[in-house]
mmCIF file with all atom_site columns, C-alpha atoms in Angstrom:
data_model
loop_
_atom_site.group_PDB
_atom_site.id
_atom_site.type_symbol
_atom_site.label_atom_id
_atom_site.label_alt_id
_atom_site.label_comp_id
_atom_site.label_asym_id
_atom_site.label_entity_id
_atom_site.label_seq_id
_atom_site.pdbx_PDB_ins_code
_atom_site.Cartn_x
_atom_site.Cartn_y
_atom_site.Cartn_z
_atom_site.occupancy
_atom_site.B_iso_or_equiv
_atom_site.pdbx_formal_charge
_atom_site.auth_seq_id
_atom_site.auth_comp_id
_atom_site.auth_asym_id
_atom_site.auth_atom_id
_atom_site.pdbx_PDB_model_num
ATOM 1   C CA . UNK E 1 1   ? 115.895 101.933 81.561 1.00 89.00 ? 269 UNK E CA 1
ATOM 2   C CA . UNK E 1 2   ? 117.313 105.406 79.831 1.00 94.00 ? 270 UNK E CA 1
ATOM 3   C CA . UNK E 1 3   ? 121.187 104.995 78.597 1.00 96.00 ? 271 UNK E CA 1
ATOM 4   C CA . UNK E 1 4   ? 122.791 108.178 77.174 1.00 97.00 ? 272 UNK E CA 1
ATOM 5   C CA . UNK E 1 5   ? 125.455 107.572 75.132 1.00 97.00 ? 273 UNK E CA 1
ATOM 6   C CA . UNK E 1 6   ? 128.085 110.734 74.357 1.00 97.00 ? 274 UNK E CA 1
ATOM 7   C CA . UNK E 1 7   ? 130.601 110.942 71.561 1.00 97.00 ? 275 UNK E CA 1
ATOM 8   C CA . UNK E 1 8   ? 132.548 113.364 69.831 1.00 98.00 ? 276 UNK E CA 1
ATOM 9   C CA . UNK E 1 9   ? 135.395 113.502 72.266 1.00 97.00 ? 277 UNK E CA 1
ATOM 10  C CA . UNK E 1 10  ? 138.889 113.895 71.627 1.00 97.00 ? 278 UNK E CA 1
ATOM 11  C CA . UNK E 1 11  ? 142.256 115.796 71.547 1.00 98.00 ? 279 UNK E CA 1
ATOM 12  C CA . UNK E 1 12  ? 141.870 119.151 70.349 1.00 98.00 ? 280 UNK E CA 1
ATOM 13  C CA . UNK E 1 13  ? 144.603 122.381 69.943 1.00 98.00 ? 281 UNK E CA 1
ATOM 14  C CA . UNK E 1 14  ? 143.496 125.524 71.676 1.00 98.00 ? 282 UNK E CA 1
ATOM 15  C CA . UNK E 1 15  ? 141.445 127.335 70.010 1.00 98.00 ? 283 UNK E CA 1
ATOM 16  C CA . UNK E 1 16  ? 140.009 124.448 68.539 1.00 98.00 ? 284 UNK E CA 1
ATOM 17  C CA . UNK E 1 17  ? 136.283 123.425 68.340 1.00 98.00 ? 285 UNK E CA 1
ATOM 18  C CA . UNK E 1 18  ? 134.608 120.033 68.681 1.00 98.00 ? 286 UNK E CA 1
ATOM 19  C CA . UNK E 1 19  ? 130.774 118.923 69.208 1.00 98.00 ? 287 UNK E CA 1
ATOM 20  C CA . UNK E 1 20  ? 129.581 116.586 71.303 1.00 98.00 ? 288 UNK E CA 1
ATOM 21  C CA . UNK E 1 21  ? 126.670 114.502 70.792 1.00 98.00 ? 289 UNK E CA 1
ATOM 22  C CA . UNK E 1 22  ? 124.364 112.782 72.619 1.00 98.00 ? 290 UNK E CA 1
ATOM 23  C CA . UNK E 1 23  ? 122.078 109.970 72.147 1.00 97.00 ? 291 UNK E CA 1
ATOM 24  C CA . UNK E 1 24  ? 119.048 108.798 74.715 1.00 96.00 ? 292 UNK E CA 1
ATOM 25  C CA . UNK E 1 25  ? 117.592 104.819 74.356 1.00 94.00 ? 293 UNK E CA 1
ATOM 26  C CA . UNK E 1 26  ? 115.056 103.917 76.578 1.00 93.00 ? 294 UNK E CA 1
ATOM 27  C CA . UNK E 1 27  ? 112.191 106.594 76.530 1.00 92.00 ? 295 UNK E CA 1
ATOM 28  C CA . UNK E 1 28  ? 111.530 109.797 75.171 1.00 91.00 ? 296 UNK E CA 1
ATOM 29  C CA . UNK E 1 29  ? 113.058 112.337 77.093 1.00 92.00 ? 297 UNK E CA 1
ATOM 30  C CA . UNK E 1 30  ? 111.440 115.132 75.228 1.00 88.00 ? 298 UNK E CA 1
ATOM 31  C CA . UNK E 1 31  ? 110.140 116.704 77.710 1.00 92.00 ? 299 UNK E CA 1
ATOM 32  C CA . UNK E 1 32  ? 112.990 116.330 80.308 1.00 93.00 ? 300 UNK E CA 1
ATOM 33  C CA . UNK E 1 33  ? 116.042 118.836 80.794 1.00 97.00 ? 301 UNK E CA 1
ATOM 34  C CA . UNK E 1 34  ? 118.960 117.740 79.214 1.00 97.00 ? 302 UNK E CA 1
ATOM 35  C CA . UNK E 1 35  ? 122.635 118.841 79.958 1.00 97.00 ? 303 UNK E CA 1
ATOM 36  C CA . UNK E 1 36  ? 126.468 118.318 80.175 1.00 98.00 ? 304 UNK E CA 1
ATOM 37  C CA . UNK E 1 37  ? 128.589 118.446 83.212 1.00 98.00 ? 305 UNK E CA 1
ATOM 38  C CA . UNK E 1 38  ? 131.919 117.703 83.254 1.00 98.00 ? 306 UNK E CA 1
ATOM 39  C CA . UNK E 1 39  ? 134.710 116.819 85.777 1.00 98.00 ? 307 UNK E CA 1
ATOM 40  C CA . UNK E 1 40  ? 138.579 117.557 85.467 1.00 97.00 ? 308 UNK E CA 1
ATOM 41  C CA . UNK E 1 41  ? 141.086 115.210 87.153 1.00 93.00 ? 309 UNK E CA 1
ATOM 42  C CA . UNK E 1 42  ? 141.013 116.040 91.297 1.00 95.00 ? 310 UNK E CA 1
ATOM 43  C CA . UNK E 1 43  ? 138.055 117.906 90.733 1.00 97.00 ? 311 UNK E CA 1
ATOM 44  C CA . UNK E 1 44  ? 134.567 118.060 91.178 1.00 97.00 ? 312 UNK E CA 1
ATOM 45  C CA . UNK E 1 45  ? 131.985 117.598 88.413 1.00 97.00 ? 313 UNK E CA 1
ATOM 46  C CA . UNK E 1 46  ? 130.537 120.571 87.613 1.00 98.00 ? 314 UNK E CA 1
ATOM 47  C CA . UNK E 1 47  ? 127.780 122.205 85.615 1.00 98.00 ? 315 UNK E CA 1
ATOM 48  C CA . UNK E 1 48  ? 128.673 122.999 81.911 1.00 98.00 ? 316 UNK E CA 1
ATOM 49  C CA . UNK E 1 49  ? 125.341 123.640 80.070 1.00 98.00 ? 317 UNK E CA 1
ATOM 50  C CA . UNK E 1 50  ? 121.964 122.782 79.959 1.00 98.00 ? 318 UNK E CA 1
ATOM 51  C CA . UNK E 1 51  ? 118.347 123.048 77.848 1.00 98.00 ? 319 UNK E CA 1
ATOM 52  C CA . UNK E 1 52  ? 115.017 122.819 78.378 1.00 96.00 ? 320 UNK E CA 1
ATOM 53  C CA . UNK E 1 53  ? 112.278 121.051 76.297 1.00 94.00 ? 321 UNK E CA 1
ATOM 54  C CA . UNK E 1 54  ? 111.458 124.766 75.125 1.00 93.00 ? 322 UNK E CA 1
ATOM 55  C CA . UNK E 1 55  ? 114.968 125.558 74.052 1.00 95.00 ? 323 UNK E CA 1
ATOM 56  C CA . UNK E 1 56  ? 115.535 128.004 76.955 1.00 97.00 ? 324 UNK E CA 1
ATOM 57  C CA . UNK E 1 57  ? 119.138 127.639 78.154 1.00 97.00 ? 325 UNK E CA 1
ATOM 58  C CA . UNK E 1 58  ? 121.450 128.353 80.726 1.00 98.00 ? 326 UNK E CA 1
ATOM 59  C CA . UNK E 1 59  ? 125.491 128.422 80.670 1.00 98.00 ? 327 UNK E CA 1
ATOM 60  C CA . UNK E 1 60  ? 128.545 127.931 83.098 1.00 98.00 ? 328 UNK E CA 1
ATOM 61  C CA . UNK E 1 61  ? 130.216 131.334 83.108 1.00 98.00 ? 329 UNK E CA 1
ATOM 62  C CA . UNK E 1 62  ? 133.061 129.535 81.968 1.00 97.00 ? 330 UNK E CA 1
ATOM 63  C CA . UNK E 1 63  ? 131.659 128.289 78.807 1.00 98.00 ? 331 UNK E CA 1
ATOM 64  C CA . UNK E 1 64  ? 129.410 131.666 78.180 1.00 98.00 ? 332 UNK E CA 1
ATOM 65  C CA . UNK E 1 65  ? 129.458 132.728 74.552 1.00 98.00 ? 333 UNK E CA 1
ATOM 66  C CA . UNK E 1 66  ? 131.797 129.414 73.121 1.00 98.00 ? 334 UNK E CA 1
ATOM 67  C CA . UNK E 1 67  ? 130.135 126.520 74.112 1.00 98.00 ? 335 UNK E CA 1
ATOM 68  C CA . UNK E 1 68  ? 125.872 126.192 72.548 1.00 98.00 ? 336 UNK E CA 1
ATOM 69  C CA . UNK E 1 69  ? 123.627 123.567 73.798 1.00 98.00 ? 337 UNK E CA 1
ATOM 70  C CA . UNK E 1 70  ? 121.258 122.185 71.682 1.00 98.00 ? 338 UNK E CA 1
ATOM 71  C CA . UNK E 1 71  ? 118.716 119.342 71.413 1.00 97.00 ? 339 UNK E CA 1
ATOM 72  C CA . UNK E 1 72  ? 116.716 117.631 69.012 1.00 96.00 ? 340 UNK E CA 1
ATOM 73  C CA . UNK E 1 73  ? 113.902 116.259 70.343 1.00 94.00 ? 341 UNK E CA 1
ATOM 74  C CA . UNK E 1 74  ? 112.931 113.742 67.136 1.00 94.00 ? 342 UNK E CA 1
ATOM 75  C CA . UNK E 1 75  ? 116.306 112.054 67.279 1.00 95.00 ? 343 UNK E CA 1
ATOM 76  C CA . UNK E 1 76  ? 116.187 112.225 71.472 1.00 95.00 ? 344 UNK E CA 1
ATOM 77  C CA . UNK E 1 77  ? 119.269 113.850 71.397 1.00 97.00 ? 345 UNK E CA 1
ATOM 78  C CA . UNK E 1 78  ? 121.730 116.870 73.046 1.00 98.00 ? 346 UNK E CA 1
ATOM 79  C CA . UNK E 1 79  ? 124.171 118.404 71.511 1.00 98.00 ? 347 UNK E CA 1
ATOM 80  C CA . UNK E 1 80  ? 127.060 120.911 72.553 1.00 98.00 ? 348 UNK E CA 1
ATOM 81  C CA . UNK E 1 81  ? 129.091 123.060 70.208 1.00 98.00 ? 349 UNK E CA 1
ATOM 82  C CA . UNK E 1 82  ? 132.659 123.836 71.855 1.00 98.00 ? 350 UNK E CA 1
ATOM 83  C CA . UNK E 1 83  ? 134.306 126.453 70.248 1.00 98.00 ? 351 UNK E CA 1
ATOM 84  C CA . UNK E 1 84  ? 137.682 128.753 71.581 1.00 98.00 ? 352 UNK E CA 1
ATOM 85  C CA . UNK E 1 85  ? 138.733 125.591 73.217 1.00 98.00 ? 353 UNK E CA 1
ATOM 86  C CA . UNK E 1 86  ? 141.477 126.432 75.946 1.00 97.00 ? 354 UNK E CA 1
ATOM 87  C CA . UNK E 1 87  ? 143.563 124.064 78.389 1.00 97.00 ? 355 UNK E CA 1
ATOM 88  C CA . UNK E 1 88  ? 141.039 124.624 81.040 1.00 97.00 ? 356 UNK E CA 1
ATOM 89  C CA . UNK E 1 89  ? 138.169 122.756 79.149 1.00 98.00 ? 357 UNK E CA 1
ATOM 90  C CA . UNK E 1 90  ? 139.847 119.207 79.486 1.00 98.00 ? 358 UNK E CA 1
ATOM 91  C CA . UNK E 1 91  ? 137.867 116.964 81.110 1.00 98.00 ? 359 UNK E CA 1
ATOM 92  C CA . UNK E 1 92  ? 135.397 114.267 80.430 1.00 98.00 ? 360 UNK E CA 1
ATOM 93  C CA . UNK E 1 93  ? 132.056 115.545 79.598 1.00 98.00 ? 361 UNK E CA 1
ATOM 94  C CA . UNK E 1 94  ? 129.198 113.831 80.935 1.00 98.00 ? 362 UNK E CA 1
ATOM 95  C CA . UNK E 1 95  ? 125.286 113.891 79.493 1.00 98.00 ? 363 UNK E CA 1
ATOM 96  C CA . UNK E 1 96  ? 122.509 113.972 81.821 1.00 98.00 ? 364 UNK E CA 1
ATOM 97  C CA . UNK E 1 97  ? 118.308 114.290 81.676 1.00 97.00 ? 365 UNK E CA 1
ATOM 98  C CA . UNK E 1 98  ? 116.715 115.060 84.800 1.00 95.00 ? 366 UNK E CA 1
ATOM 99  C CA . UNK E 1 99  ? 113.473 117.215 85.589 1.00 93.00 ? 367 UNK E CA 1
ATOM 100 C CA . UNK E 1 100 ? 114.526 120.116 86.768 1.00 93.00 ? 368 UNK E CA 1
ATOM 101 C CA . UNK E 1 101 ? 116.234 123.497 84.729 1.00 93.00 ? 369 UNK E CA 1
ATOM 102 C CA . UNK E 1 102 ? 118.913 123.498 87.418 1.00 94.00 ? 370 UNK E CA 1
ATOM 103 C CA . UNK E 1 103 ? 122.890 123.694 87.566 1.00 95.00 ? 371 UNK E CA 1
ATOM 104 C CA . UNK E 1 104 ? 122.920 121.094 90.176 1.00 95.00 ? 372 UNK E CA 1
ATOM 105 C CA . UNK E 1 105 ? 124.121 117.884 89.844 1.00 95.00 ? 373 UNK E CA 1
ATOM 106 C CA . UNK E 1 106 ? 121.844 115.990 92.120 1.00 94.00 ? 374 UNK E CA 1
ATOM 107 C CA . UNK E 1 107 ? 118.664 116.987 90.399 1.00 94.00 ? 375 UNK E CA 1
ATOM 108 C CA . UNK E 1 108 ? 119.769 114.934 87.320 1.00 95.00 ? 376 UNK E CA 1
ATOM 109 C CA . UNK E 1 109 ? 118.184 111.596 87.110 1.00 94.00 ? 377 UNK E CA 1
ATOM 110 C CA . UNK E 1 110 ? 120.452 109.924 83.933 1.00 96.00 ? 378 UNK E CA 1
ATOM 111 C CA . UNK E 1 111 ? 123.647 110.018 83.286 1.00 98.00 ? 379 UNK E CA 1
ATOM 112 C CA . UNK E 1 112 ? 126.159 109.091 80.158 1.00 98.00 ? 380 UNK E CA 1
ATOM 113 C CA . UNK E 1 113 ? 129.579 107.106 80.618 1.00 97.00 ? 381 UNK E CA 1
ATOM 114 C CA . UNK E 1 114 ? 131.482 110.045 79.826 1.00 98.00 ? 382 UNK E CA 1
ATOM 115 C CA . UNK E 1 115 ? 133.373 111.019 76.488 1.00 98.00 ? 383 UNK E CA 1
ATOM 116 C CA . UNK E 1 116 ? 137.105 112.174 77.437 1.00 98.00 ? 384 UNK E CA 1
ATOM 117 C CA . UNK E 1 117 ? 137.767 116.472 75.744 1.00 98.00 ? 385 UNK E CA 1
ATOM 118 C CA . UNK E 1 118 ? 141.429 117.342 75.820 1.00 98.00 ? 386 UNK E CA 1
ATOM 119 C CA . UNK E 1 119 ? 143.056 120.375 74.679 1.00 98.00 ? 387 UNK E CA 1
ATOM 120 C CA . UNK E 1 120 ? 146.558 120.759 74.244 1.00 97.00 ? 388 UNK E CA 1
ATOM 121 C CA . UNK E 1 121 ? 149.119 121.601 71.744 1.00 95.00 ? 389 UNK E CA 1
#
């Protein structure tokens, strides 16, 4: 049984930064995608970021050139860097390992609990 486990969540100002973490029990999942999705109140959950067991990556165009995804495959962990922060990033940020290098949700296998981002002043 894989649980991911997310911290680093919190209130933030805009134009803040904060870094999420994530931590996988279970099995390796070194050679798996990992990512982070998040979902806004009344909305959808949607693709934020995600990384291959390579290192290739791919971005929301939201989140293009503030947010970096990173992993480290010894620790069996994901990472994502969140810098410019704005309004529009609150949400809580889910982890997730799947297969496939795809945005979409339903190809992800695991999934965290959430850990809750809010930016305001």
């Amino acid at each position: 049984q894989v649980q991911l486990v997310e911290s680093g969540g919190g209130l933030v100002q805009p134009g803040g930064s904060l870094r999420l973490s994530c931590a996988a029990s279970g099995r390796t999942l070194s050679r798996n995608v990992m990512g982070w999705f998040r979902q806004a109140p009344g909305k959808e959950r949607e693709f934020v970021a995600v990384i291959t067991s390579g290192g290739a990556t791919r971005y929301a165009d939201s989140v293009k050139g503030r947010f970096t995804i990173s992993r480290d495959n010894a620790k069996n962990s994901v990472y994502l860097q969140m810098n410019s922060l704005n309004p529009e990033d609150t949400a809580v940020y889910y982890c997730t390992a799947g297969d496939v290098f795809t945005t979409t949700r339903d190809f992800y296998n695991y999934w965290g609990q959430g850990t809750q981002v809010t930016v305001s002043s």
